[in-house]
Short mmCIF file of N, CA, C and O in Angstrom, two decimals:
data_model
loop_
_atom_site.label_atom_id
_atom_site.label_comp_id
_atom_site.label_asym_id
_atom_site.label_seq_id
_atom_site.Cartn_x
_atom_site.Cartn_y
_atom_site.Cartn_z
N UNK A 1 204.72 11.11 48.11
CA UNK A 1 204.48 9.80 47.56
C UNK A 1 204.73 9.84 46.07
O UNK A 1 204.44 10.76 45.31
N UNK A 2 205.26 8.77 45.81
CA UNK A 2 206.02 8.96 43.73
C UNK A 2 204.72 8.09 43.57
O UNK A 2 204.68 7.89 42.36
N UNK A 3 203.72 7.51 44.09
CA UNK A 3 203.02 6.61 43.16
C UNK A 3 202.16 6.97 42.44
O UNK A 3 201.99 8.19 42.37
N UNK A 4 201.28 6.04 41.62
CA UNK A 4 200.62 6.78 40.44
C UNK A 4 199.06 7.07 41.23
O UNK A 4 198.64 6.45 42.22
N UNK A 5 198.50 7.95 40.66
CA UNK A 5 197.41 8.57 41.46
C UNK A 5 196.73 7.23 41.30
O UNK A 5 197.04 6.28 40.58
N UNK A 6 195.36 7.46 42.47
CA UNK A 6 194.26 6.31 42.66
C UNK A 6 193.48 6.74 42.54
O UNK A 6 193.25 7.94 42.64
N UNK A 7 192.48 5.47 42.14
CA UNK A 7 191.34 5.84 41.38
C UNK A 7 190.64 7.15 42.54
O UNK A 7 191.31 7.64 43.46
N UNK A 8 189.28 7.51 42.24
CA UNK A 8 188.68 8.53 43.00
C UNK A 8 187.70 7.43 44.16
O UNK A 8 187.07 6.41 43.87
N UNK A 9 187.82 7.97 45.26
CA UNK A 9 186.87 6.41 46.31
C UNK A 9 185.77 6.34 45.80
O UNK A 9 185.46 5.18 45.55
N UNK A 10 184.55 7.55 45.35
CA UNK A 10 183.69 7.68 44.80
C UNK A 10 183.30 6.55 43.62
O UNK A 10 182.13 6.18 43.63
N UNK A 11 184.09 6.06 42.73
CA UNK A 11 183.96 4.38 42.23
C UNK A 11 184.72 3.72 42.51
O UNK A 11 185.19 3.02 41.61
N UNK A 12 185.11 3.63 43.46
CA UNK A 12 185.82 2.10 43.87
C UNK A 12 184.33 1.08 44.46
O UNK A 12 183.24 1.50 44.84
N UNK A 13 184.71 0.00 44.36
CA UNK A 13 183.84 -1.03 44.96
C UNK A 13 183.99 -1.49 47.15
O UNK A 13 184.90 -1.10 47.88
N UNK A 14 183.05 -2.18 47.50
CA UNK A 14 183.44 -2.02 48.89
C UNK A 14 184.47 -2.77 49.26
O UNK A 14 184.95 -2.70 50.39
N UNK A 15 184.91 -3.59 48.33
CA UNK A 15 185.87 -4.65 48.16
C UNK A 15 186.89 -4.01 48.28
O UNK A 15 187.46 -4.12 49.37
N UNK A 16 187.50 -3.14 47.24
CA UNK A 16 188.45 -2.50 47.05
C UNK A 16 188.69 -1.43 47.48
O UNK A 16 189.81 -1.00 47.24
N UNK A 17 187.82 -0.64 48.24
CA UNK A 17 187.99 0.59 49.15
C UNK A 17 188.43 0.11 50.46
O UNK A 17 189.34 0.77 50.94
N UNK A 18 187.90 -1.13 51.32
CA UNK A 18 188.42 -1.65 52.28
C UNK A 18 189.84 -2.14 52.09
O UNK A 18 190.67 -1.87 52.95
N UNK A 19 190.22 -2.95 50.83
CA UNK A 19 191.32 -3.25 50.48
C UNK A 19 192.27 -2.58 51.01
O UNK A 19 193.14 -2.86 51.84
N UNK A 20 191.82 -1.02 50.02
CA UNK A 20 193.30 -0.11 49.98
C UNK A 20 193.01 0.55 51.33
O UNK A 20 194.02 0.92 51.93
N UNK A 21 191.79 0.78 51.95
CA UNK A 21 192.34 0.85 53.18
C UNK A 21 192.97 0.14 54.65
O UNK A 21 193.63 0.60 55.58
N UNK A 22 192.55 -0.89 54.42
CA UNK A 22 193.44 -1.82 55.16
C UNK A 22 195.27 -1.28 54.85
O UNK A 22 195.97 -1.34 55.86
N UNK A 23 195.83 -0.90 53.81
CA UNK A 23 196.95 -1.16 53.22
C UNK A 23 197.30 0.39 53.96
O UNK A 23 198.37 0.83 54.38
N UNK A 24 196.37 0.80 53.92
CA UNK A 24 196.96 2.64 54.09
C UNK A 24 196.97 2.26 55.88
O UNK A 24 198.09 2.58 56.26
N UNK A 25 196.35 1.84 56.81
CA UNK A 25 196.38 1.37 57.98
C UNK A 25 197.50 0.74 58.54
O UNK A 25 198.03 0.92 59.64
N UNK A 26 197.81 -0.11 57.52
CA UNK A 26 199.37 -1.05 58.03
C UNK A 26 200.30 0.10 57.76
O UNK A 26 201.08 0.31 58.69
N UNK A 27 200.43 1.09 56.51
CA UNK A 27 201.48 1.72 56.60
C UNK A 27 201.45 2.64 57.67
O UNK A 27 202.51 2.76 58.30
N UNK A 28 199.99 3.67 58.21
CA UNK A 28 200.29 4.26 58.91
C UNK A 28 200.40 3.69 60.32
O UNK A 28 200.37 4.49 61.25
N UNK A 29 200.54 2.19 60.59
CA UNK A 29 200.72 1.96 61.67
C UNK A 29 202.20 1.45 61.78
O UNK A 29 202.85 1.34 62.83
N UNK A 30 202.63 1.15 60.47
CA UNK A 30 204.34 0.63 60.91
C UNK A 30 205.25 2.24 60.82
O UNK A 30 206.46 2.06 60.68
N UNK A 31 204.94 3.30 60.86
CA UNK A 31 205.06 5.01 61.06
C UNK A 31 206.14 4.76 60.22
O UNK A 31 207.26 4.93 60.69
N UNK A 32 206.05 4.44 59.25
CA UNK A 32 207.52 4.20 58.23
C UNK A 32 207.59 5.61 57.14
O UNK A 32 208.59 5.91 56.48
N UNK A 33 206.30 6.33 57.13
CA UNK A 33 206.01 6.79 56.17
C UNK A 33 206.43 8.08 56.53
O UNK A 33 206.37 8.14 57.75
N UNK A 34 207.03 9.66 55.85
CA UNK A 34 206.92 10.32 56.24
C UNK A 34 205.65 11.54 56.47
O UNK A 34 204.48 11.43 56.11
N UNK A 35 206.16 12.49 57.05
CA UNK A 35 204.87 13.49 57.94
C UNK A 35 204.34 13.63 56.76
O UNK A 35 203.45 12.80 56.88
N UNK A 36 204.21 14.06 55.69
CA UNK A 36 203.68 14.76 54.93
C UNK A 36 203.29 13.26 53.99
O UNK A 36 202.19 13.00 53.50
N UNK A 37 203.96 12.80 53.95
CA UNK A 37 202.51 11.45 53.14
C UNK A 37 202.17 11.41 54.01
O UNK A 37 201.59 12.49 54.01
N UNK A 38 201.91 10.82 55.38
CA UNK A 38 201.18 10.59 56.16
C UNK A 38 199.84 10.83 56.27
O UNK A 38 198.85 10.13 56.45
N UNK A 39 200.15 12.34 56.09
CA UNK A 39 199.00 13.04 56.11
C UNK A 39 198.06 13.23 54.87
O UNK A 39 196.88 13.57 54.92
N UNK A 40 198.69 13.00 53.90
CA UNK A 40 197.76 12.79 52.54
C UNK A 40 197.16 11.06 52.43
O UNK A 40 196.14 10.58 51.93
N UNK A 41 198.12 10.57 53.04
CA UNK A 41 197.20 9.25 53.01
C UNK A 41 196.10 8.93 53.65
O UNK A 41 195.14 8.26 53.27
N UNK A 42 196.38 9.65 55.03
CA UNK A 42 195.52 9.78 56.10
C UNK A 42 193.92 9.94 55.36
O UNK A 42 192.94 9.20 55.29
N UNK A 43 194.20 11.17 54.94
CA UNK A 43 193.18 11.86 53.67
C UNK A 43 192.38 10.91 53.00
O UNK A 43 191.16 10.91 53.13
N UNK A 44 192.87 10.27 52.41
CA UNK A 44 192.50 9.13 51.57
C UNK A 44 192.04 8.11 52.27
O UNK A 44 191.20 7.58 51.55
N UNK A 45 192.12 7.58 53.21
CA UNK A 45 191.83 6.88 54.12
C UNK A 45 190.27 7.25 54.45
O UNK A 45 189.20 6.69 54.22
N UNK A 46 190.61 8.32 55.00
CA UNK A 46 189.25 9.01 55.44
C UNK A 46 187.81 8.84 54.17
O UNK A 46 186.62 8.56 54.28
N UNK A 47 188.68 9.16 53.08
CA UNK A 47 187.71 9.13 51.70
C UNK A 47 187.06 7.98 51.71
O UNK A 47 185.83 7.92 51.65
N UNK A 48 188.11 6.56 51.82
CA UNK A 48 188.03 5.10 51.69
C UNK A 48 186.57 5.07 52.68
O UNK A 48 185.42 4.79 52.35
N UNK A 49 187.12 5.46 54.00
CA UNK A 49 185.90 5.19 55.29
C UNK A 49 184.78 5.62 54.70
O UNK A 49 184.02 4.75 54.29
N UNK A 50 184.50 6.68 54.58
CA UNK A 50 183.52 7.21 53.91
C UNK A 50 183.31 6.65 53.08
O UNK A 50 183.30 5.55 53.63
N UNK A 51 183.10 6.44 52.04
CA UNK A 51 182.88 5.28 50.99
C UNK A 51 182.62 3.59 51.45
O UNK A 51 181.78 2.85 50.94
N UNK A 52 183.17 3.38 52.09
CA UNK A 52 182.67 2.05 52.67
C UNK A 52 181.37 2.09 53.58
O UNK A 52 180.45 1.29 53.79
N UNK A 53 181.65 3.20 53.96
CA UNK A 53 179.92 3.93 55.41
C UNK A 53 179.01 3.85 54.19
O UNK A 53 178.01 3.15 54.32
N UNK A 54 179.14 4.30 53.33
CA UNK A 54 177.95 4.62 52.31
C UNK A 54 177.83 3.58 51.61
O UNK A 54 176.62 3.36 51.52
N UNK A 55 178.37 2.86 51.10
CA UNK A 55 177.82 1.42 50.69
C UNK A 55 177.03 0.58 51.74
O UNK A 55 175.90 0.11 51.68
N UNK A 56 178.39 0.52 53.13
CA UNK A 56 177.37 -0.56 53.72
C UNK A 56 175.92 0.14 54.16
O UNK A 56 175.08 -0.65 54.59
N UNK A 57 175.65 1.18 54.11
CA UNK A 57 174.21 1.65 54.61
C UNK A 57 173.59 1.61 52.93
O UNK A 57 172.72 0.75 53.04
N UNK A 58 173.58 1.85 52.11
CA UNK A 58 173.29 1.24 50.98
C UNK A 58 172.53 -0.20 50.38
O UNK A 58 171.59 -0.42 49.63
N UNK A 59 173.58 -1.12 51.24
CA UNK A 59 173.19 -2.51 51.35
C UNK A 59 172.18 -2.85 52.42
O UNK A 59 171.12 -3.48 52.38
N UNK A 60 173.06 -2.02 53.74
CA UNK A 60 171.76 -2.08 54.75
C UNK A 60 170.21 -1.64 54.53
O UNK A 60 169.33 -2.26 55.12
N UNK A 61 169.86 -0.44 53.59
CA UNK A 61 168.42 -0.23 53.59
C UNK A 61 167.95 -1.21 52.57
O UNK A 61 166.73 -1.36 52.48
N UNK A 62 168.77 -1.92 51.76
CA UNK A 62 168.09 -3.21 50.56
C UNK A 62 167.72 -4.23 51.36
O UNK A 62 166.59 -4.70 51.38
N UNK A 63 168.75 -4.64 52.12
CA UNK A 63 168.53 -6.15 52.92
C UNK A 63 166.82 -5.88 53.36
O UNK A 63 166.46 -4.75 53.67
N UNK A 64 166.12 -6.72 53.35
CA UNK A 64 164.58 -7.38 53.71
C UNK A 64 164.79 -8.74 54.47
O UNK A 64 165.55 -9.66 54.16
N UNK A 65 163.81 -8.64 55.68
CA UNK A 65 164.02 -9.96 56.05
C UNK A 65 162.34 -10.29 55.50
O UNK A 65 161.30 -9.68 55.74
N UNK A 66 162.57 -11.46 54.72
CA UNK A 66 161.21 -11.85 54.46
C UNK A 66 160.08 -12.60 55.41
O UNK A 66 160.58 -13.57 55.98
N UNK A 67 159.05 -12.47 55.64
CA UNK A 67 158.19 -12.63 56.40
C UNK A 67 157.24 -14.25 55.68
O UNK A 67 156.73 -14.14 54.56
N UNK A 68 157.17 -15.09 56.16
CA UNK A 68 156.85 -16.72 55.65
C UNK A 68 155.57 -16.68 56.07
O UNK A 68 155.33 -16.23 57.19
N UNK A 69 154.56 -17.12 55.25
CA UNK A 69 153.08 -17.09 56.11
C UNK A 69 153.27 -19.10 56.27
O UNK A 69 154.11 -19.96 56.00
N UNK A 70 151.91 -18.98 56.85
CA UNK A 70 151.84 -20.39 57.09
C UNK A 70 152.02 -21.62 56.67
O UNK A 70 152.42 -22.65 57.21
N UNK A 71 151.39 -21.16 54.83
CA UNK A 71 151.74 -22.16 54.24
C UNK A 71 153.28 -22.12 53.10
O UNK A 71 153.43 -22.61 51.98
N UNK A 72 154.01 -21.51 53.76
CA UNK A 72 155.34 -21.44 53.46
C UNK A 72 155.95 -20.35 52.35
O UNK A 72 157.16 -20.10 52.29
N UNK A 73 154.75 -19.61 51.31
CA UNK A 73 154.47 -19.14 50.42
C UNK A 73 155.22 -17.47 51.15
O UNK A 73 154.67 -17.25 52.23
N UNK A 74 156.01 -16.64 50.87
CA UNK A 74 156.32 -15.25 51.22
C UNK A 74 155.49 -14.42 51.32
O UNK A 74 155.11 -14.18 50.17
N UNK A 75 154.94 -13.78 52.07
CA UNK A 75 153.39 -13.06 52.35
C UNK A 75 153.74 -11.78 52.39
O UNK A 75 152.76 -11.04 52.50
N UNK A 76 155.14 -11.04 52.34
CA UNK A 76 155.50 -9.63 51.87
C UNK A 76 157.31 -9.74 52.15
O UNK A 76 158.21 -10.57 52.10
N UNK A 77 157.08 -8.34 52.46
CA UNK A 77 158.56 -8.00 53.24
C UNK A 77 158.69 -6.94 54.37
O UNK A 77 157.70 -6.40 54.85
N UNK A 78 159.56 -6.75 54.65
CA UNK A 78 159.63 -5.54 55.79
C UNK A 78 161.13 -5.40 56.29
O UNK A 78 161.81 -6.43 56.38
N UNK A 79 161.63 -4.26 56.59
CA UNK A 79 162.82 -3.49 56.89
C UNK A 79 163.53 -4.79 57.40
O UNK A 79 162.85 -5.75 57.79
N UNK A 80 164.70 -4.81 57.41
CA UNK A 80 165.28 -5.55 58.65
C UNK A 80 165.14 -5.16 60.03
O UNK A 80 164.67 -5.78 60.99
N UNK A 81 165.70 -3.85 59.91
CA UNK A 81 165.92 -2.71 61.41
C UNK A 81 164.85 -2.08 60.87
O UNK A 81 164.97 -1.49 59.79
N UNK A 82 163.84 -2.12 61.44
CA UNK A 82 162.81 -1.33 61.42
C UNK A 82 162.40 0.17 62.59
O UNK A 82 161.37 0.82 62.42
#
């Protein structure tokens, strides 16, 4: 691959890790690419996944579903998936 290196997945955002992996997906699915990028993209790909697993579980242990008492007032919180 001649292109210019990418950032490290480790700071990319979940935005932009899905992005570029979506992009690395279409190439390795139109097999246009040869064996040996392939396989470094592949790589990277893998990084991307990983990085997106760890955000969304990230977001997943923040999310709270809030608990409403009677008189409408928020009376705590608690896990979503408990």
């Amino acid at each position: 691959m001649t292109e210019s290196p990418s950032p490290d997945a480790a700071t990319l955002s979940f935005e932009a890790a899905m992005a570029e992996l979506e992009r690395i997906v279409d190439q390795l699915e139109r097999g246009e690419v040869p064996l040996e990028d392939s396989i470094a993209i592949y790589e990277r790909g893998e990084a991307l996944k990983a990085r997106c697993d760890a955000l969304l579980k990230a977001a997943e242990e923040r999310v709270e579903k809030i608990r409403v008492s009677a008189g409408g007032a928020p009376s705590g919180t608690e896990p979503l998936d408990p």
